[in-house]
mmCIF file of C-alpha atoms and ligand atoms in Angstrom:
data_model
loop_
_atom_site.group_PDB
_atom_site.id
_atom_site.type_symbol
_atom_site.label_atom_id
_atom_site.label_comp_id
_atom_site.label_asym_id
_atom_site.label_seq_id
_atom_site.Cartn_x
_atom_site.Cartn_y
_atom_site.Cartn_z
ATOM 1 C CA MET V 1 88.441 129.688 140.205
ATOM 2 C CA ALA V 2 89.676 132.999 141.648
ATOM 3 C CA PRO V 3 90.007 136.617 140.530
ATOM 4 C CA GLY V 4 92.435 136.693 137.590
ATOM 5 C CA ALA V 5 92.242 132.930 137.009
ATOM 6 C CA ALA V 6 90.320 131.091 134.281
ATOM 7 C CA LEU V 7 89.707 127.455 133.440
ATOM 8 C CA LEU V 8 89.254 126.804 129.706
ATOM 9 C CA ARG V 9 87.910 123.284 129.337
ATOM 10 C CA GLY V 10 89.132 121.438 126.237
ATOM 11 C CA ARG V 11 90.810 124.588 124.904
ATOM 12 C CA ALA V 12 93.976 122.773 123.721
ATOM 13 C CA LEU V 13 92.060 120.280 121.561
ATOM 14 C CA VAL V 14 91.952 122.623 118.520
ATOM 15 C CA LEU V 15 95.740 122.287 118.241
ATOM 16 C CA GLU V 16 96.021 118.789 119.737
ATOM 17 C CA ALA V 17 97.764 117.059 116.804
ATOM 18 C CA ASP V 18 100.289 119.889 116.368
ATOM 19 C CA ILE V 19 100.973 120.064 120.102
ATOM 20 C CA LEU V 20 101.559 116.313 120.465
ATOM 21 C CA ALA V 21 103.895 116.213 117.444
ATOM 22 C CA ALA V 22 105.852 119.235 118.697
ATOM 23 C CA LEU V 23 106.063 117.726 122.175
ATOM 24 C CA GLU V 24 107.694 114.630 120.727
ATOM 25 C CA SER V 25 110.442 116.598 119.004
ATOM 26 C CA VAL V 26 111.165 118.744 122.067
ATOM 27 C CA VAL V 27 111.487 115.665 124.274
ATOM 28 C CA GLU V 28 113.759 114.015 121.728
ATOM 29 C CA ALA V 29 116.164 116.991 121.917
ATOM 30 C CA ALA V 30 115.858 117.521 125.689
ATOM 31 C CA PRO V 31 114.737 114.319 127.418
ATOM 32 C CA PHE V 32 112.747 114.288 130.653
ATOM 33 C CA ARG V 33 114.852 114.118 133.819
ATOM 34 C CA HIS V 34 114.165 114.100 137.562
ATOM 35 C CA MET V 35 115.757 117.152 139.147
ATOM 36 C CA THR V 36 116.890 117.629 142.733
ATOM 37 C CA THR V 37 115.392 120.302 144.991
ATOM 38 C CA PRO V 38 117.648 122.629 146.999
ATOM 39 C CA GLY V 39 116.675 120.502 150.028
ATOM 40 C CA GLY V 40 118.110 117.397 148.363
ATOM 41 C CA PHE V 41 114.873 115.644 147.326
ATOM 42 C CA LEU V 42 114.359 114.110 143.902
ATOM 43 C CA MET V 43 111.171 115.467 142.310
ATOM 44 C CA SER V 44 108.589 112.794 141.440
ATOM 45 C CA ALA V 45 107.593 114.656 138.263
ATOM 46 C CA ALA V 46 110.191 114.473 135.476
ATOM 47 C CA MET V 47 110.818 117.746 133.651
ATOM 48 C CA THR V 48 112.223 119.370 130.557
ATOM 49 C CA SER V 49 111.804 122.786 128.907
ATOM 50 C CA CYS V 50 111.733 124.608 125.618
ATOM 51 C CA GLY V 51 112.061 128.269 124.719
ATOM 52 C CA THR V 52 114.667 130.919 125.498
ATOM 53 C CA ALA V 53 114.829 129.818 129.120
ATOM 54 C CA GLY V 54 114.154 126.605 131.011
ATOM 55 C CA TRP V 55 113.281 126.169 134.677
ATOM 56 C CA VAL V 56 115.878 124.178 136.605
ATOM 57 C CA THR V 57 116.498 123.125 140.165
ATOM 58 C CA ASP V 58 119.551 121.637 141.838
ATOM 59 C CA ARG V 59 121.252 121.806 145.231
ATOM 60 C CA THR V 60 122.083 125.484 144.641
ATOM 61 C CA GLY V 61 118.474 126.597 144.112
ATOM 62 C CA TYR V 62 115.666 127.224 141.613
ATOM 63 C CA ARG V 63 116.260 129.408 138.562
ATOM 64 C CA TYR V 64 115.703 129.931 134.844
ATOM 65 C CA ASP V 65 118.636 129.022 132.630
ATOM 66 C CA ARG V 66 119.159 129.563 128.899
ATOM 67 C CA CYS V 67 120.934 126.195 128.652
ATOM 68 C CA ASP V 68 120.010 122.643 129.534
ATOM 69 C CA PRO V 69 122.380 121.643 132.356
ATOM 70 C CA GLU V 70 122.456 118.059 131.023
ATOM 71 C CA THR V 71 123.986 119.100 127.681
ATOM 72 C CA GLY V 72 125.203 122.668 128.214
ATOM 73 C CA LYS V 73 123.312 123.587 125.026
ATOM 74 C CA PRO V 74 120.376 125.997 124.613
ATOM 75 C CA TRP V 75 116.936 124.496 125.257
ATOM 76 C CA PRO V 76 114.979 123.454 122.130
ATOM 77 C CA ALA V 77 113.178 126.366 120.453
ATOM 78 C CA MET V 78 109.575 127.000 121.453
ATOM 79 C CA PRO V 79 107.405 125.289 118.788
ATOM 80 C CA GLU V 80 105.118 127.735 116.956
ATOM 81 C CA SER V 81 102.032 125.700 117.958
ATOM 82 C CA PHE V 82 103.014 126.015 121.652
ATOM 83 C CA ARG V 83 103.535 129.764 121.368
ATOM 84 C CA ARG V 84 100.255 130.269 119.565
ATOM 85 C CA LEU V 85 98.211 128.156 121.980
ATOM 86 C CA ALA V 86 99.649 130.008 124.989
ATOM 87 C CA ARG V 87 99.017 133.439 123.458
ATOM 88 C CA GLU V 88 95.452 132.602 122.378
ATOM 89 C CA ALA V 89 94.482 130.964 125.678
ATOM 90 C CA ALA V 90 95.869 133.902 127.649
ATOM 91 C CA ALA V 91 93.897 136.301 125.431
ATOM 92 C CA ASP V 92 90.701 134.255 125.998
ATOM 93 C CA ALA V 93 91.295 134.658 129.734
ATOM 94 C CA GLY V 94 91.724 138.433 129.448
ATOM 95 C CA TYR V 95 95.524 138.643 129.131
ATOM 96 C CA ALA V 96 96.073 140.008 125.621
ATOM 97 C CA GLY V 97 99.671 140.087 124.357
ATOM 98 C CA PHE V 98 101.096 137.270 126.497
ATOM 99 C CA ALA V 99 104.599 136.657 125.118
ATOM 100 C CA THR V 100 105.968 133.430 126.569
ATOM 101 C CA ASP V 101 109.701 132.765 126.535
ATOM 102 C CA SER V 102 109.661 129.523 128.533
ATOM 103 C CA CYS V 103 107.637 126.324 128.580
ATOM 104 C CA LEU V 104 108.263 123.941 131.462
ATOM 105 C CA ILE V 105 107.094 120.435 130.586
ATOM 106 C CA ASN V 106 106.210 118.182 133.514
ATOM 107 C CA ARG V 107 105.701 114.424 133.107
ATOM 108 C CA TYR V 108 103.805 112.583 135.836
ATOM 109 C CA LEU V 109 103.667 108.798 135.893
ATOM 110 C CA PRO V 110 100.980 107.298 138.177
ATOM 111 C CA GLY V 111 101.826 108.182 141.795
ATOM 112 C CA ALA V 112 103.818 111.320 140.938
ATOM 113 C CA ARG V 113 102.708 114.607 142.511
ATOM 114 C CA LEU V 114 103.718 118.231 142.983
ATOM 115 C CA SER V 115 103.419 119.638 146.476
ATOM 116 C CA LEU V 116 101.915 123.036 147.244
ATOM 117 C CA HIS V 117 104.190 125.855 146.074
ATOM 118 C CA GLN V 118 104.277 129.312 144.460
ATOM 119 C CA ASP V 119 105.794 130.124 141.060
ATOM 120 C CA LYS V 120 107.981 133.090 141.897
ATOM 121 C CA ASN V 121 111.211 132.630 139.904
ATOM 122 C CA GLU V 122 109.808 134.736 137.041
ATOM 123 C CA ARG V 123 110.873 138.354 136.651
ATOM 124 C CA ASP V 124 107.495 139.939 135.855
ATOM 125 C CA PHE V 125 104.506 138.924 137.992
ATOM 126 C CA THR V 126 102.149 141.067 135.872
ATOM 127 C CA GLN V 127 102.391 138.283 133.237
ATOM 128 C CA PRO V 128 100.090 135.261 133.712
ATOM 129 C CA ILE V 129 100.984 131.582 133.673
ATOM 130 C CA VAL V 130 99.247 129.274 131.192
ATOM 131 C CA SER V 131 98.968 125.581 132.056
ATOM 132 C CA VAL V 132 97.952 122.910 129.521
ATOM 133 C CA SER V 133 96.963 119.460 130.816
ATOM 134 C CA LEU V 134 97.493 116.408 128.580
ATOM 135 C CA GLY V 135 97.054 112.673 129.092
ATOM 136 C CA LEU V 136 95.842 111.153 132.368
ATOM 137 C CA PRO V 137 93.561 113.323 134.524
ATOM 138 C CA ALA V 138 94.818 115.154 137.594
ATOM 139 C CA THR V 139 93.492 117.092 140.560
ATOM 140 C CA PHE V 140 94.856 120.643 140.897
ATOM 141 C CA GLN V 141 95.112 122.110 144.348
ATOM 142 C CA PHE V 142 94.572 125.840 144.327
ATOM 143 C CA GLY V 143 95.049 127.804 147.523
ATOM 144 C CA GLY V 144 95.726 131.434 148.282
ATOM 145 C CA ALA V 145 98.479 133.934 148.906
ATOM 146 C CA LYS V 146 99.422 132.273 152.197
ATOM 147 C CA ARG V 147 100.467 128.661 152.483
ATOM 148 C CA ALA V 148 97.876 128.061 155.205
ATOM 149 C CA ASP V 149 94.964 129.481 153.130
ATOM 150 C CA PRO V 150 92.167 127.013 152.326
ATOM 151 C CA VAL V 151 92.788 124.889 149.234
ATOM 152 C CA ALA V 152 90.182 124.149 146.542
ATOM 153 C CA ARG V 153 90.440 121.182 144.172
ATOM 154 C CA TYR V 154 89.806 121.183 140.431
ATOM 155 C CA PRO V 155 89.832 118.158 138.146
ATOM 156 C CA MET V 156 91.995 118.717 135.039
ATOM 157 C CA ARG V 157 91.567 116.557 131.969
ATOM 158 C CA HIS V 158 93.304 116.122 128.624
ATOM 159 C CA GLY V 159 93.062 119.401 126.701
ATOM 160 C CA ASP V 160 92.080 121.649 129.607
ATOM 161 C CA ILE V 161 93.923 124.956 129.998
ATOM 162 C CA ALA V 162 94.176 127.056 133.157
ATOM 163 C CA VAL V 163 95.389 130.648 133.152
ATOM 164 C CA TRP V 164 96.556 132.343 136.351
ATOM 165 C CA GLY V 165 97.330 135.997 136.618
ATOM 166 C CA GLY V 166 96.536 139.245 138.322
ATOM 167 C CA PRO V 167 95.499 138.752 141.953
ATOM 168 C CA SER V 168 95.994 134.944 141.765
ATOM 169 C CA ARG V 169 99.436 134.994 140.132
ATOM 170 C CA LEU V 170 101.305 134.163 143.340
ATOM 171 C CA PHE V 171 98.713 131.813 144.837
ATOM 172 C CA HIS V 172 99.856 128.457 146.158
ATOM 173 C CA HIS V 173 99.076 125.444 143.988
ATOM 174 C CA GLY V 174 99.972 121.796 143.534
ATOM 175 C CA VAL V 175 98.982 118.520 141.910
ATOM 176 C CA LEU V 176 97.689 115.486 143.852
ATOM 177 C CA ALA V 177 99.221 112.072 143.140
ATOM 178 C CA ILE V 178 98.171 110.900 139.678
ATOM 179 C CA LYS V 179 95.900 107.843 139.664
ATOM 180 C CA ASP V 180 96.791 104.888 137.498
ATOM 181 C CA GLY V 181 95.073 104.687 134.132
ATOM 182 C CA GLU V 182 95.615 104.621 130.414
ATOM 183 C CA HIS V 183 95.075 107.584 128.120
ATOM 184 C CA THR V 184 94.203 106.792 124.490
ATOM 185 C CA LYS V 185 96.821 109.178 123.050
ATOM 186 C CA LEU V 186 99.456 109.501 125.784
ATOM 187 C CA GLY V 187 99.295 106.156 127.571
ATOM 188 C CA ARG V 188 100.095 105.855 131.259
ATOM 189 C CA GLN V 189 101.215 109.427 131.966
ATOM 190 C CA ARG V 190 100.129 113.003 132.455
ATOM 191 C CA ILE V 191 101.994 115.821 130.713
ATOM 192 C CA ASN V 192 101.622 119.452 131.743
ATOM 193 C CA LEU V 193 102.900 122.370 129.675
ATOM 194 C CA THR V 194 103.406 125.478 131.800
ATOM 195 C CA PHE V 195 104.032 128.652 129.797
ATOM 196 C CA ARG V 196 105.745 131.530 131.519
ATOM 197 C CA ALA V 197 107.245 134.931 130.799
ATOM 198 C CA ALA V 198 110.428 134.137 132.694
ATOM 199 C CA LEU V 199 113.248 136.467 131.704
HETATM 200 C C1 MD3 H 201 98.162 128.867 140.449
HETATM 201 N N1 MD3 H 201 102.757 122.723 137.337
HETATM 202 O O1 MD3 H 201 105.305 123.458 137.099
HETATM 203 S S1 MD3 H 201 100.514 124.647 136.640
HETATM 204 C C2 MD3 H 201 104.649 124.033 137.975
HETATM 205 O O2 MD3 H 201 100.235 120.420 136.608
HETATM 206 C C3 MD3 H 201 103.247 123.621 138.210
HETATM 207 O O3 MD3 H 201 102.380 120.358 136.406
HETATM 208 C C4 MD3 H 201 101.404 122.247 137.392
HETATM 209 O O4 MD3 H 201 102.638 124.076 139.109
HETATM 210 C C5 MD3 H 201 101.341 120.911 136.757
HETATM 211 O O5 MD3 H 201 105.087 124.962 138.649
HETATM 212 C C6 MD3 H 201 100.437 123.011 136.585
HETATM 213 C C7 MD3 H 201 99.389 125.013 137.860
HETATM 214 C C8 MD3 H 201 99.616 126.384 138.284
HETATM 215 C C9 MD3 H 201 100.669 127.084 137.788
HETATM 216 C C10 MD3 H 201 100.889 128.373 138.175
HETATM 217 C C11 MD3 H 201 100.062 128.978 139.058
HETATM 218 C C12 MD3 H 201 98.790 126.957 139.171
HETATM 219 C C13 MD3 H 201 98.994 128.263 139.560
HETATM 220 C C14 MD3 H 201 100.271 130.313 139.474
HETATM 221 C C15 MD3 H 201 99.409 130.870 140.349
HETATM 222 C C16 MD3 H 201 98.360 130.164 140.841
HETATM 223 FE FE1 FE H 202 103.702 125.861 139.827
#
């Protein structure tokens, strides 16, 4: 994809059953919600988090928070299967020792999208980001360091993992509107797990 980035097709399928079961319990404790951007827009992807820190946005800005603003309580613990998958996928991509403390979980219903942005709320940009795609397929947009850089497109399917680090860590990226469909295990939705070293 780019220097420092790797696409591991089907890499999550070895732990699929564990991941889907763990996902269910996280979402039970911290349900998906649509958050507001600092500009006042409601995001079309619904989100939740697990781990020491969760990514949140509201009118005051973007940040990582140890507590879920909906409940005031700590986010659900990072399931062991999540932690292991993130560490092993990062190692496969050349980032040994990735220690994630935050998993942002995005839920896209058909039509939902994520516009081109950079992930720059994390403290340490030497750590990669690991993204696990589940459910309905999506098209990733993957640009460059500048917003105006040319954008490539990559299809992402259930079980695919992308790892972004090194020179591509701060590249712009997004997700095109999800097409309608039905996934055998997840139904009419796409779920993305994004593992970060946030704090
Ligand atoms: C390229 N989520 O939550 S990560 C996000 O499909 C986000 O929900 C995407 O972007 C989603 O912030 C999947 C794709 C991604 C993440 C980090 C990157 C691409 C990246 C960092 C650098 C370059
Ligand atoms: Fe992102």
